[in-house]
Every structure is written in C-alpha cells, then in structure tokens.
Amino acid sequence: MSTHKRIDSVCIAAVLLAIVLTVLLINGRALGIVSVMSAEVSDGMFTAKDLDADWNPSSATRIMLSDQGTAIDGNGAYVYEGNVCIAYAGTYVLTGELTDGSVVIDADKSDDIWILLDDVTLHCDDDAAFRVEQADKVFLTLAEGTKNTISSGAQYNEESIASGTDGVIYSRDDLTINGTGELVIDAAYRHGIVCNDDCVIAGGDITINAAEDGIHANDSVRIRDAAISIAAGDDGITVSNDEETSFIYVASGSISISECYEGLEAVDITIAGGTIDLAPTDDGINANGYGENSVIRITGGDITIINPSGRDADGLDSNGDIYIEGGRTFISVTDGGGNCALDCGSENGGECIVSGGTVIACGGSAMAEGFDADSPQGFLMHSAKGAAGTTIRLSDSQGRELLSEEIPCSFSSAVISTPALKIGDICTIEIGGAQEQVTIDNSSQESFMAMGMRGGGMRGGSRPNGMKSFDKAETSEVEKKPGRPERSDGEGQLEKPKMFDGESQPERPAMFDERSLPDKSDMWGNDENRPNRQEMPGNGEMPFEPGGAQGQGSTLILLGISILALLSGLFMAMKIKY
C-alpha cells in the first residue's frame, strides 16, 4: 500500500512539473527565453525580433545624452567629436538631449543591436541625427509613455551629401522601429526615414514632417500595429530598387498622409489591414514597376483616398494589375484633368479584378476604367455627373439600402462594388437626386447625369475612344509634371532617383572608417581592460538574444523536458491502474 502511495506521489509530482514547465514555456521570459510560438508571425513579413518590443534592458549600456558631455555607463559605445558611436552588438538605452550631434551605429556586419529611446531629443544641424553605417539589423524601440524627437537642419554638409545621406534617420542596413512610445521626426532636408534595405515599423506613434519623402526605402517597407502620420513635400512612403522587387506591405495599424505628392509608391503594394487615409496631389497608391511586376492587392483594411486638385492623378494606379479582395476602398479624385479613380496597366496586359470588399471609386470619365468583366464580385460603373458633396445611394430590388456615401470631390464617373451585388441583380442607384434602375451584369454601364439628363454609356473596364491612361512608365522620371513640388535645394523639380543598390552604393565615408576613429580601447581605458566580443553586452553578458537562436534553443530544451515529465507521469499512472 505504501508503495502505491509513493508511486502516486511520483505521478503527481511529474504531472505538476509538466504543468509548471508548460506555463514557463508559454510565458518564456521567466527563464530568459523566447517562446517558439512567437516565431509564428503572420504572412512571413515580420520576425519575432521585429515584434519583440519588451526586451529586457537590465543589462543594457546606458547613454545619457547631454550637450555638456554625454555619459556612458557600460560597454560597447563611446563619444567622438560630440557624436555617440555604438560599435558592438548588444542592448543600449538612450535618454537625454543632444542639440547638435548624431548617434552613429558602426558595428560588425553580423551584429544585431537593440536601442531603447527613453525621452530622447536628438538634433544634428548638418547630417543625419541617427545613422546606421553598418550592422546586421538595428531595432529602435520606443519606450512606453515617452516622447522622442529626432530632427535635422535644412542643409547637410558636403561629406554627408557625397556619401548619399539624405534622411534624418539614415540606415544602410535593415532597420526596425517598434514599441509603444511616441516618435516625432522633422526633416528639413529631404527625407524623414531612409533605409537602404528593409524597413519594418511594428509599433509606436510616429509623426513625420519631411521636405521630400516621409519614408524612403530600397527593398521594402512593412507596417504593423503602428500609428503613422506624415506630411511630406514629395511622396508619403516610397520604395524603389533596380531589381524591380520593391514592395510595401501593410498588415495593421493606421497611416495618415495629410500632405504628399503620391501616397504609397512601390512596385508591389499589399494592404492586408489597417486604416489608411491619403490626401495626395497625384496618385494615391502607385505600383510603379514595368508590366507584370506591378501589383496593387487589397485584401483588407479601410482605405480612403481624396484628391480635390490633381491633374493626371489616379486613386489606384498600377502599371500592371489591381486586385481587390476585401476591406473597404473609398476613392474621390476631382473630375477633369485626366483624373481617374482606377487605372490598371491594361495596355500592358494588366487586369483589374474585384472579388471581395466594398469599393466606391469616383473620378473623371474621360479616361475612366472599371473592373474586368470576369470579376467574381458584381460591380457597376456609371458616367454620372456629380458636384462636390453629392451623395451616392445604392439599394437592392426590395428597396433596402446597400450603401450611402457623400463624395467630397466633383466627379463624372463612379465605380461601385460590394459583396451584396450579385450578377443578375436589379438595383437602384441615386446620384444627386436622380434615380435609375440598373442590372448588374459586369459588362456594361448605364449612364445618366445627376439632374436626370441621359448620357452615353461605355463598357465596364474599357476606355472611351480607345484612349489610354496616363502611364508613368511612358514618361521620363525627370519630366516636369503639374503639381510636382520643387526640390528643397532649388535644383529644379523633385526627381525619383533609385535608391542605392549593392553595386552603385557609394563607399562608406572615411569619417566612419576604422582608420579615422579613435582607438576603441579608449572605451574601456586601456587594452588590458578591453573585453573580447564574447564578453560584450548582447553576447556573453546577456541571458539571451531577444528573439534569437539562443532563446529558441532553450525553448526547445524546455519543451522536451516538459513532454518527458508528462509522459512519465502518465506511464506510471497507467502502470498502477493495470
């Protein structure tokens, strides 16, 4: 009997151990590890590191910015000519104010660096205020409840310009911004954030005021769980490279671009969620590649594009395809001037397909396009004249309202689609008091004037008189365009240069070369005190690398122990029973 009791106790202990280890596995941080679950990131666009804004700063090097002399508590960073230089992998906490200096990351190309901004004010008058010269990836975390400001002057020095520096935050390698704090970026010279590789924004309340582009990247911009507000002299968010592989991906969060030439611009643009409000003077969302590489895909989210003053401006403009599969897309571009709400590259074999979501797209009729006739979801297209402020209502055959929207800009063409529209349905459309019944057949459009005057119709997805849309690919990149602002340096209109690729990117300037920097032994007083790389924060001193292989390895070991303990308890219980 006593033997059975001892076995019972062992079974109970084994099961309890399994439960405790499982709880720790889920929580992860109690043992300084990262849960395997955190690696399961949606759509493969964001890594566990990108989303880890809650990394442990307890062993971080602390940098207290000050014009009277920046103080550094810890290893891996030093001050050189008023600038803060970070030279090794690890974690760093920045606080304080520096009114004319830069934070420069110049580490090994395999180094990951985490920087926590904790109420930082950073300004450099003639250079980027935050510069990544070299690293594998830099994670810039905005501490909860803090306001951080990074700004620069209106003219950079000759050496910075020669090196290609053109942003307040300028990174030659991958950059991630996350956290829940606030970040204000003021770019009097050219762009707000510039990243020569992948730029991830996975959190934070970010405001950008830029003379030219708000965010300018080379490979990609990926946005999730962030609130971004931009006022830009040129494009809001733009991505470009010579390989025609640039893309923008928006998973969630909010993007408000109140002033810009074009709102979002890249070869491939996907909106999967979030709220996006754009007020461009040219195109709202522009897939600017050549032919089949150009795609705008909307699978979710709430998109609003309003352009009351453009000429040759489009709401959605793709040199290739447009696919709308979900979400809500509302477009209002003013009538006349060659403006149209939807413009796909039909002359290049592109298609415009709607298979889900709600679309209200109003603009000019001279070059108007609808969706392709083989679209799975029903749509209608009208040449309907309406003044600014006209309301469009759509109801089904039973008189039930399907949608009602006030259109802020004047228009002479409207494209409408909603999941409630089925091919063969008879609906009533009302525009400015004029009503008409239409049959949804995805092939033709009824046409009437808002005051009840009849007008000529055209086929859905076709162009009147064989006219072609204004195609960015057919014009020179330096051609003067109506409404395009002048460059801040007075050298004519803003151009759309390619970002640096691997072959054409200028060499790292000597100002950040090892030969021109002081002996790094100064960071620790003398060579005898200098630790090797394994002893630096972020390697030997850190319990784990946030989101890295060490944490995942520990997680797998813990998972194995938990499973073994649970199986042992179950085996003993079964042995007693039988």
Coordinates of C-alpha atoms in Angstrom, one line a residue:
M1 CA 0.0 0.0 0.0
S2 CA 2.8 2.4 0.9
T3 CA 4.5 1.6 -2.4
H4 CA 1.4 2.6 -4.3
K5 CA 1.3 5.8 -2.3
R6 CA 4.9 6.6 -3.2
I7 CA 4.2 5.9 -6.9
D8 CA 1.1 8.1 -6.7
S9 CA 3.2 10.9 -5.3
V10 CA 5.8 10.5 -8.1
C11 CA 2.9 10.6 -10.7
I12 CA 1.5 13.8 -9.1
A13 CA 4.9 15.4 -9.0
A14 CA 5.7 14.6 -12.6
V15 CA 2.4 16.0 -13.8
L16 CA 2.8 19.1 -11.7
L17 CA 6.4 19.6 -13.1
A18 CA 5.0 19.2 -16.6
I19 CA 2.3 21.9 -15.9
V20 CA 4.9 24.3 -14.4
L21 CA 7.3 23.9 -17.3
T22 CA 4.4 24.4 -19.8
V23 CA 3.4 27.7 -18.1
L24 CA 7.0 28.8 -18.2
L25 CA 7.2 27.8 -21.8
I26 CA 4.2 29.9 -22.7
N27 CA 5.4 32.9 -20.6
G28 CA 9.0 32.4 -21.8
R29 CA 10.6 35.4 -20.2
A30 CA 10.6 33.9 -16.7
L31 CA 13.6 31.8 -17.8
G32 CA 15.0 34.4 -20.2
I33 CA 13.8 32.5 -23.3
V34 CA 11.5 33.2 -26.2
S35 CA 8.5 31.0 -26.8
V36 CA 8.5 29.1 -30.1
M37 CA 5.0 30.5 -30.5
S38 CA 6.4 34.0 -31.0
A39 CA 8.2 32.8 -34.2
E40 CA 4.8 32.2 -35.8
V41 CA 4.5 35.6 -37.4
S42 CA 1.7 36.4 -39.9
D43 CA 2.4 36.3 -43.6
G44 CA 6.2 35.8 -43.0
M45 CA 6.6 39.6 -43.2
F46 CA 7.7 40.1 -39.6
T47 CA 10.1 38.2 -37.4
A48 CA 9.8 37.5 -33.7
K49 CA 12.6 40.1 -33.2
D50 CA 10.6 42.7 -35.1
L51 CA 7.7 42.2 -32.7
D52 CA 9.7 42.0 -29.5
A53 CA 9.4 45.5 -28.1
D54 CA 9.5 44.2 -24.5
W55 CA 13.2 43.0 -24.4
N56 CA 15.0 43.2 -21.1
P57 CA 17.1 46.4 -20.7
S58 CA 18.5 45.5 -17.3
S59 CA 22.0 44.7 -18.6
A60 CA 22.0 47.4 -21.3
T61 CA 24.6 50.0 -21.7
R62 CA 23.0 53.3 -20.7
I63 CA 23.8 56.5 -22.6
M64 CA 22.8 59.9 -21.1
L65 CA 22.9 62.4 -23.9
S66 CA 24.0 66.0 -23.0
D67 CA 25.5 69.0 -24.7
Q68 CA 27.7 69.4 -21.6
G69 CA 29.1 65.9 -22.1
T70 CA 27.4 62.6 -22.8
A71 CA 27.8 60.0 -20.2
I72 CA 28.1 56.3 -20.9
D73 CA 27.5 53.6 -18.3
G74 CA 28.5 50.2 -19.8
N75 CA 30.5 48.8 -22.7
G76 CA 30.2 49.0 -26.5
A77 CA 29.8 52.7 -27.1
Y78 CA 31.9 55.9 -26.9
V79 CA 31.8 59.6 -27.7
Y80 CA 33.8 61.0 -30.6
E81 CA 33.7 64.7 -31.6
G82 CA 30.3 65.2 -29.9
N83 CA 28.7 62.1 -31.6
V84 CA 27.7 58.9 -29.9
C85 CA 29.2 55.9 -31.6
I86 CA 27.9 52.3 -31.0
A87 CA 30.4 49.7 -32.1
Y88 CA 29.3 46.3 -30.8
A89 CA 26.2 44.1 -30.7
G90 CA 24.1 44.4 -27.6
T91 CA 21.4 46.5 -25.9
Y92 CA 21.5 50.2 -25.3
V93 CA 19.2 52.7 -23.5
L94 CA 19.3 56.3 -24.7
T95 CA 17.9 59.2 -22.7
G96 CA 18.5 63.0 -22.5
E97 CA 19.1 65.7 -25.1
L98 CA 21.7 66.4 -27.7
T99 CA 21.1 69.6 -29.8
D100 CA 23.9 69.2 -32.4
G101 CA 25.2 65.7 -32.7
S102 CA 24.5 62.3 -34.1
V103 CA 24.1 58.7 -32.8
V104 CA 26.1 56.5 -35.2
I105 CA 26.0 52.7 -35.3
D106 CA 29.1 51.3 -36.9
A107 CA 29.4 47.7 -35.8
D108 CA 30.2 44.3 -37.4
K109 CA 28.0 43.4 -40.3
S110 CA 26.8 40.4 -38.3
D111 CA 25.8 42.4 -35.2
D112 CA 22.2 42.9 -34.1
I113 CA 21.7 46.0 -32.0
W114 CA 18.8 47.0 -29.8
I115 CA 18.3 50.6 -28.8
L116 CA 15.6 51.8 -26.4
L117 CA 14.6 55.5 -26.8
D118 CA 13.6 56.8 -23.4
D119 CA 12.5 60.5 -23.8
V120 CA 15.3 61.4 -26.3
T121 CA 15.7 64.8 -28.0
L122 CA 18.3 64.5 -30.8
H123 CA 19.2 67.1 -33.4
C124 CA 22.0 67.4 -35.9
D125 CA 22.2 70.5 -37.9
D126 CA 24.1 69.3 -41.0
D127 CA 23.9 65.5 -41.0
A128 CA 21.6 62.6 -40.2
A129 CA 20.8 62.7 -36.5
F130 CA 20.5 58.9 -36.3
R131 CA 22.8 56.9 -38.7
V132 CA 23.3 53.2 -39.2
E133 CA 26.6 52.8 -41.1
Q134 CA 26.9 49.0 -40.6
A135 CA 25.1 46.3 -38.6
D136 CA 23.1 43.2 -39.4
K137 CA 20.0 44.8 -38.1
V138 CA 19.1 47.6 -35.7
F139 CA 16.0 47.6 -33.5
L140 CA 14.8 51.0 -32.4
T141 CA 12.3 50.6 -29.6
L142 CA 10.1 53.5 -28.4
A143 CA 9.7 53.2 -24.6
E144 CA 6.2 53.2 -23.3
G145 CA 4.9 56.6 -22.2
T146 CA 7.8 58.5 -23.8
K147 CA 8.1 61.2 -26.4
N148 CA 11.2 61.2 -28.6
T149 CA 12.2 63.8 -31.2
I150 CA 14.8 63.4 -33.9
S151 CA 15.4 66.2 -36.3
S152 CA 18.0 67.8 -38.6
G153 CA 18.8 71.1 -40.4
A154 CA 17.9 72.2 -43.9
Q155 CA 21.3 71.6 -45.5
Y156 CA 23.7 68.7 -44.9
N157 CA 27.5 69.1 -45.2
E158 CA 29.3 68.1 -48.4
E159 CA 30.8 64.9 -46.9
S160 CA 27.3 63.6 -45.9
I161 CA 25.8 64.5 -49.2
A162 CA 28.6 62.8 -51.1
S163 CA 28.0 59.6 -49.1
G164 CA 24.4 59.6 -50.1
T165 CA 23.0 60.6 -46.7
D166 CA 19.5 62.1 -47.3
G167 CA 17.4 61.3 -44.2
V168 CA 17.1 62.3 -40.6
I169 CA 17.2 58.6 -39.7
Y170 CA 19.5 57.1 -42.3
S171 CA 20.3 53.3 -42.3
R172 CA 22.5 51.4 -44.8
D173 CA 21.2 48.1 -43.3
D174 CA 17.9 46.6 -42.0
L175 CA 16.0 48.8 -39.6
T176 CA 13.1 48.0 -37.3
I177 CA 11.1 50.5 -35.2
N178 CA 8.8 49.1 -32.6
G179 CA 7.4 49.9 -29.1
T180 CA 4.5 51.9 -27.8
G181 CA 6.1 55.3 -27.3
E182 CA 6.0 58.4 -29.5
L183 CA 8.5 59.5 -32.1
V184 CA 8.5 62.8 -33.9
I185 CA 10.8 63.2 -37.0
D186 CA 11.4 66.6 -38.5
A187 CA 13.3 66.5 -41.8
A188 CA 14.1 70.0 -43.1
Y189 CA 16.5 68.4 -45.6
R190 CA 14.9 65.8 -47.9
H191 CA 13.5 62.6 -46.2
G192 CA 12.4 61.5 -42.8
I193 CA 13.4 57.8 -42.6
V194 CA 15.7 56.4 -45.2
C195 CA 16.6 52.7 -45.2
N196 CA 18.8 51.1 -48.0
D197 CA 17.4 47.6 -47.1
D198 CA 14.2 46.5 -45.3
C199 CA 12.4 49.0 -43.1
V200 CA 9.9 47.5 -40.6
I201 CA 7.6 49.6 -38.4
A202 CA 6.0 47.3 -35.9
G203 CA 4.6 49.8 -33.3
G204 CA 4.8 53.3 -32.0
D205 CA 3.0 56.6 -32.5
I206 CA 5.2 58.1 -35.3
T207 CA 4.8 61.6 -36.8
I208 CA 7.0 62.6 -39.8
N209 CA 7.3 66.1 -41.3
A210 CA 9.6 65.9 -44.3
A211 CA 10.8 68.3 -47.1
E212 CA 10.6 65.4 -49.5
D213 CA 9.6 61.8 -48.8
G214 CA 8.3 60.7 -45.4
I215 CA 9.7 57.2 -45.6
H216 CA 12.1 56.2 -48.4
A217 CA 13.4 52.6 -48.6
N218 CA 15.3 50.5 -51.1
D219 CA 13.8 46.9 -50.6
S220 CA 10.7 47.1 -48.6
V221 CA 8.5 48.9 -46.0
R222 CA 6.4 46.6 -43.7
I223 CA 4.0 48.1 -41.3
R224 CA 2.1 46.5 -38.4
D225 CA 0.5 47.9 -35.2
A226 CA 1.8 51.4 -35.7
A227 CA 0.1 54.8 -35.9
I228 CA 1.9 56.8 -38.6
S229 CA 1.2 60.4 -39.5
I230 CA 3.1 62.0 -42.4
A231 CA 3.2 65.4 -44.1
A232 CA 5.6 65.3 -47.0
G233 CA 6.8 67.6 -49.8
D234 CA 7.0 64.7 -52.1
D235 CA 5.9 61.1 -51.5
G236 CA 4.5 59.8 -48.2
I237 CA 6.0 56.3 -48.4
T238 CA 8.1 55.1 -51.3
V239 CA 10.2 52.1 -52.1
S240 CA 12.4 51.5 -55.1
N241 CA 15.3 49.4 -56.3
D242 CA 16.9 48.4 -59.7
E243 CA 15.7 44.8 -59.4
E244 CA 12.0 45.8 -59.6
T245 CA 11.4 43.8 -56.3
S246 CA 10.5 46.7 -54.0
F247 CA 7.3 46.3 -52.0
I248 CA 5.1 47.9 -49.3
Y249 CA 3.1 45.6 -47.0
V250 CA 0.6 46.9 -44.5
A251 CA -0.8 44.4 -42.0
S252 CA -2.5 46.6 -39.5
G253 CA -2.3 49.9 -37.7
S254 CA -3.1 53.4 -39.1
I255 CA -1.4 55.5 -41.8
S256 CA -2.5 59.1 -42.3
I257 CA -0.7 61.1 -45.0
S258 CA -2.2 64.6 -45.0
E259 CA 0.2 66.2 -47.5
C260 CA 2.1 64.4 -50.3
Y261 CA 2.7 64.2 -54.0
E262 CA 2.0 60.4 -54.1
G263 CA 0.8 58.5 -51.1
L264 CA 2.2 54.9 -51.3
E265 CA 4.6 54.0 -54.1
A266 CA 6.5 50.8 -54.9
V267 CA 6.4 48.0 -57.5
D268 CA 4.3 45.7 -55.4
I269 CA 1.8 47.1 -52.8
T270 CA -0.3 44.9 -50.5
I271 CA -2.8 46.2 -48.0
A272 CA -4.0 43.4 -45.7
G273 CA -5.5 45.5 -42.9
G274 CA -5.3 48.8 -41.0
T275 CA -6.7 52.2 -41.7
I276 CA -5.1 54.3 -44.5
D277 CA -6.1 57.9 -45.2
L278 CA -4.3 59.6 -48.1
A279 CA -4.5 63.2 -49.5
P280 CA -2.2 63.3 -52.5
T281 CA -1.9 65.8 -55.3
D282 CA -1.0 63.0 -57.7
D283 CA -1.7 59.3 -57.3
G284 CA -2.9 57.8 -54.1
I285 CA -1.4 54.3 -54.4
N286 CA 1.0 53.7 -57.3
A287 CA 2.5 50.4 -58.3
N288 CA 5.2 51.9 -60.5
G289 CA 7.1 48.9 -62.0
Y290 CA 7.0 47.8 -65.6
G291 CA 4.3 45.4 -66.7
E292 CA 3.7 42.2 -64.8
N293 CA 5.8 43.2 -61.8
S294 CA 3.4 45.9 -60.8
V295 CA 0.6 44.8 -58.5
I296 CA -1.8 46.6 -56.1
R297 CA -3.5 44.0 -53.9
I298 CA -6.1 44.9 -51.2
T299 CA -7.3 42.1 -49.0
G300 CA -8.5 44.0 -46.0
G301 CA -8.4 47.3 -44.2
D302 CA -10.1 50.7 -44.7
I303 CA -8.6 52.9 -47.4
T304 CA -9.6 56.5 -48.1
I305 CA -8.0 58.5 -51.0
I306 CA -9.2 62.0 -51.6
N307 CA -7.6 64.3 -54.2
P308 CA -9.5 67.6 -54.9
S309 CA -6.9 69.3 -57.1
G310 CA -4.9 66.7 -59.1
R311 CA -4.2 66.6 -62.8
D312 CA -3.5 63.3 -64.5
A313 CA -3.9 61.8 -61.0
D314 CA -5.3 58.4 -60.1
G315 CA -6.7 56.9 -56.9
L316 CA -5.2 53.4 -57.5
D317 CA -2.6 53.4 -60.3
S318 CA -0.8 50.2 -61.3
N319 CA 1.3 49.7 -64.4
G320 CA 0.2 46.1 -64.1
D321 CA -2.6 44.6 -62.1
I322 CA -5.1 45.7 -59.4
Y323 CA -6.8 43.0 -57.2
I324 CA -9.4 44.0 -54.6
E325 CA -10.3 41.0 -52.4
G326 CA -11.6 42.5 -49.2
G327 CA -11.7 45.6 -47.0
R328 CA -13.2 49.0 -47.9
T329 CA -11.7 51.2 -50.6
F330 CA -13.1 54.7 -51.0
I331 CA -11.6 57.0 -53.7
S332 CA -12.6 60.5 -54.7
V333 CA -10.5 62.3 -57.3
T334 CA -11.8 65.5 -58.8
D335 CA -13.4 65.5 -62.2
G336 CA -11.4 66.7 -65.2
G337 CA -7.7 67.0 -65.8
G338 CA -7.4 63.3 -66.9
N339 CA -8.0 62.2 -63.3
C340 CA -9.5 58.7 -62.8
A341 CA -10.2 56.6 -59.7
L342 CA -8.9 53.3 -61.1
D343 CA -6.0 52.8 -63.6
C344 CA -4.5 49.4 -64.3
G345 CA -1.9 48.7 -67.0
S346 CA -4.4 47.2 -69.4
E347 CA -2.2 48.3 -72.3
N348 CA 0.5 46.1 -70.8
G349 CA -1.8 43.1 -70.3
G350 CA -2.8 44.2 -66.7
E351 CA -6.1 43.4 -65.2
C352 CA -8.4 45.0 -62.6
I353 CA -10.3 42.4 -60.7
V354 CA -12.7 42.7 -57.7
S355 CA -13.6 39.5 -55.8
G356 CA -14.5 40.9 -52.4
G357 CA -14.8 44.0 -50.2
T358 CA -16.6 47.3 -50.8
V359 CA -15.4 49.8 -53.4
I360 CA -16.6 53.3 -54.1
A361 CA -14.3 54.9 -56.7
C362 CA -15.3 58.3 -58.2
G363 CA -13.4 60.5 -60.6
G364 CA -13.3 61.8 -64.2
S365 CA -14.9 59.9 -67.1
A366 CA -12.5 60.8 -69.9
M367 CA -10.1 58.0 -69.1
A368 CA -12.2 56.1 -66.6
E369 CA -11.8 52.3 -66.1
G370 CA -14.0 49.8 -64.3
F371 CA -13.3 46.3 -63.2
D372 CA -12.8 43.5 -65.7
A373 CA -15.9 41.7 -66.8
D374 CA -14.8 38.3 -65.4
S375 CA -14.5 39.7 -61.8
P376 CA -16.1 37.3 -59.4
Q377 CA -18.0 40.0 -57.5
G378 CA -20.7 42.2 -59.0
F379 CA -20.0 45.8 -59.8
L380 CA -21.5 48.7 -61.7
M381 CA -19.9 51.7 -63.5
H382 CA -21.7 54.9 -64.3
S383 CA -20.9 58.1 -66.2
A384 CA -22.7 60.2 -63.7
K385 CA -22.1 63.9 -63.2
G386 CA -22.0 65.0 -59.6
A387 CA -20.8 68.1 -57.9
A388 CA -18.6 68.0 -54.8
G389 CA -20.6 66.9 -51.8
T390 CA -23.0 64.8 -53.9
T391 CA -24.4 61.7 -52.2
I392 CA -24.5 58.3 -53.9
R393 CA -27.0 55.8 -52.7
L394 CA -27.5 52.2 -53.8
S395 CA -30.4 50.0 -52.9
D396 CA -31.5 46.5 -53.9
S397 CA -34.7 45.4 -55.7
Q398 CA -36.5 45.4 -52.3
G399 CA -35.6 49.0 -51.6
R400 CA -33.1 48.0 -48.9
E401 CA -30.1 50.4 -48.8
L402 CA -26.8 48.7 -49.7
L403 CA -24.6 51.8 -49.3
S404 CA -24.8 55.6 -49.0
E405 CA -21.7 57.8 -49.3
E406 CA -21.1 61.5 -49.7
I407 CA -18.5 62.1 -52.4
P408 CA -16.2 65.1 -51.4
C409 CA -14.9 65.9 -54.9
S410 CA -16.7 66.6 -58.2
F411 CA -16.9 63.5 -60.5
S412 CA -18.3 62.2 -63.8
S413 CA -17.7 58.5 -63.3
A414 CA -18.4 56.2 -60.5
V415 CA -17.4 52.5 -60.0
I416 CA -19.2 50.7 -57.2
S417 CA -18.9 47.1 -55.9
T418 CA -20.0 45.4 -52.7
P419 CA -20.4 41.8 -51.7
A420 CA -24.2 42.4 -51.7
L421 CA -24.1 42.9 -55.5
K422 CA -24.8 39.7 -57.4
I423 CA -24.7 39.3 -61.2
G424 CA -28.3 39.5 -62.4
D425 CA -29.5 41.6 -59.5
I426 CA -31.6 44.7 -60.3
C427 CA -30.6 47.7 -58.1
T428 CA -31.5 51.3 -57.9
I429 CA -28.7 53.9 -57.9
E430 CA -29.4 57.5 -56.8
I431 CA -26.9 60.3 -57.5
G432 CA -27.8 63.8 -56.6
G433 CA -31.5 63.2 -56.6
A434 CA -31.6 61.3 -59.9
Q435 CA -32.6 57.6 -59.7
E436 CA -32.2 54.8 -62.1
Q437 CA -32.6 51.0 -62.1
V438 CA -29.6 49.1 -63.3
T439 CA -29.0 45.4 -63.9
I440 CA -25.7 44.0 -62.5
D441 CA -24.0 42.2 -65.4
N442 CA -20.4 43.2 -65.0
S443 CA -20.2 44.1 -68.7
S444 CA -21.9 47.4 -69.4
Q445 CA -22.8 50.6 -67.6
E446 CA -25.9 52.7 -67.5
S447 CA -25.2 56.4 -67.7
F448 CA -27.1 59.5 -66.6
M449 CA -26.5 63.0 -65.4
A450 CA -27.2 63.9 -61.8
M451 CA -30.0 66.2 -62.9
G452 CA -31.7 63.3 -64.7
M453 CA -30.2 64.1 -68.2
R454 CA -29.3 61.0 -70.2
G455 CA -25.7 60.5 -71.4
G456 CA -23.7 58.0 -73.4
G457 CA -22.5 54.8 -71.8
M458 CA -19.3 52.7 -72.2
R459 CA -18.4 49.2 -71.5
G460 CA -17.1 48.3 -68.0
G461 CA -13.3 48.1 -67.9
S462 CA -13.0 49.8 -71.3
R463 CA -11.8 53.2 -72.3
P464 CA -13.8 55.7 -74.4
N465 CA -12.5 56.3 -78.0
G466 CA -9.6 54.0 -77.4
M467 CA -7.9 56.5 -75.1
K468 CA -5.0 55.3 -72.9
S469 CA -4.5 56.2 -69.3
F470 CA -1.7 58.4 -68.2
D471 CA 1.1 55.9 -67.7
K472 CA 4.1 56.7 -65.5
A473 CA 6.3 54.2 -67.4
E474 CA 5.8 56.2 -70.6
T475 CA 7.3 59.4 -69.2
S476 CA 10.8 60.4 -68.2
E477 CA 11.5 60.4 -64.5
V478 CA 12.8 63.9 -64.7
E479 CA 9.9 65.2 -66.8
K480 CA 8.2 68.2 -65.3
K481 CA 4.7 67.2 -64.0
P482 CA 1.9 69.5 -63.0
G483 CA 1.8 69.9 -59.2
R484 CA 5.2 68.2 -58.5
P485 CA 6.9 70.4 -55.9
E486 CA 10.4 71.9 -56.4
R487 CA 13.4 70.4 -54.7
S488 CA 14.4 71.9 -51.3
D489 CA 17.9 72.7 -52.7
G490 CA 16.5 74.7 -55.5
E491 CA 17.8 72.4 -58.3
G492 CA 14.5 72.1 -60.2
Q493 CA 11.7 69.7 -59.6
L494 CA 11.9 66.7 -57.3
E495 CA 13.1 63.6 -59.2
K496 CA 12.5 60.0 -58.3
P497 CA 16.0 58.6 -58.1
K498 CA 16.7 54.9 -57.5
M499 CA 18.0 54.0 -54.1
F500 CA 21.5 52.7 -54.0
D501 CA 21.9 49.0 -55.0
G502 CA 24.8 46.9 -54.0
E503 CA 27.0 47.9 -56.9
S504 CA 26.3 51.6 -57.2
Q505 CA 26.1 52.5 -53.5
P506 CA 28.9 54.9 -52.6
E507 CA 31.6 53.6 -50.3
R508 CA 31.4 54.2 -46.6
P509 CA 32.8 57.7 -45.9
A510 CA 36.1 57.9 -44.2
M511 CA 34.5 59.8 -41.3
F512 CA 33.2 56.4 -40.1
D513 CA 36.1 54.3 -41.2
E514 CA 38.1 52.4 -38.5
R515 CA 41.2 54.3 -39.6
S516 CA 39.7 57.7 -38.7
L517 CA 38.1 56.7 -35.4
P518 CA 40.0 56.7 -32.1
D519 CA 41.4 53.5 -30.7
K520 CA 38.4 51.6 -29.4
S521 CA 40.5 50.7 -26.3
D522 CA 39.5 54.2 -25.1
M523 CA 36.1 52.8 -24.4
W524 CA 37.5 50.7 -21.6
G525 CA 40.5 52.8 -20.6
N526 CA 43.2 50.6 -21.9
D527 CA 43.7 47.4 -23.9
E528 CA 44.1 45.2 -20.8
N529 CA 40.5 46.1 -19.8
R530 CA 39.1 45.6 -23.3
P531 CA 36.8 42.6 -23.4
N532 CA 36.6 40.3 -26.4
R533 CA 33.4 40.2 -28.4
Q534 CA 32.0 37.2 -26.5
E535 CA 32.1 39.3 -23.3
M536 CA 30.2 42.2 -24.8
P537 CA 26.6 43.0 -23.8
G538 CA 24.3 41.2 -26.2
N539 CA 26.6 38.2 -26.3
G540 CA 28.2 36.8 -23.1
E541 CA 26.6 39.2 -20.6
M542 CA 23.0 38.9 -21.9
P543 CA 21.0 35.9 -20.8
F544 CA 19.6 35.6 -24.3
E545 CA 19.5 37.4 -27.6
P546 CA 15.9 38.8 -28.0
G547 CA 14.1 36.6 -30.4
G548 CA 17.3 34.8 -31.4
A549 CA 18.6 31.3 -31.7
Q550 CA 19.7 31.1 -28.1
G551 CA 16.1 31.7 -26.8
Q552 CA 14.6 29.3 -29.3
G553 CA 17.2 26.6 -28.4
S554 CA 16.3 27.0 -24.7
T555 CA 12.6 26.8 -25.6
L556 CA 13.1 23.5 -27.4
I557 CA 15.0 22.0 -24.5
L558 CA 12.3 23.1 -22.0
L559 CA 9.6 21.7 -24.3
G560 CA 11.4 18.4 -24.4
I561 CA 11.7 18.2 -20.6
S562 CA 8.0 19.1 -20.2
I563 CA 6.9 16.4 -22.6
L564 CA 9.1 13.8 -20.9
A565 CA 7.8 14.7 -17.5
L566 CA 4.2 14.5 -18.7
L567 CA 4.7 11.1 -20.4
S568 CA 6.5 9.7 -17.3
G569 CA 3.6 10.7 -15.1
L570 CA 1.0 9.2 -17.5
F571 CA 3.1 6.0 -17.8
M572 CA 3.3 5.5 -14.0
A573 CA -0.4 6.2 -13.6
M574 CA -1.3 3.5 -16.2
K575 CA 1.1 1.0 -14.6
I576 CA -0.7 1.4 -11.3
K577 CA -4.1 1.0 -12.9
Y578 CA -3.3 -2.2 -14.7

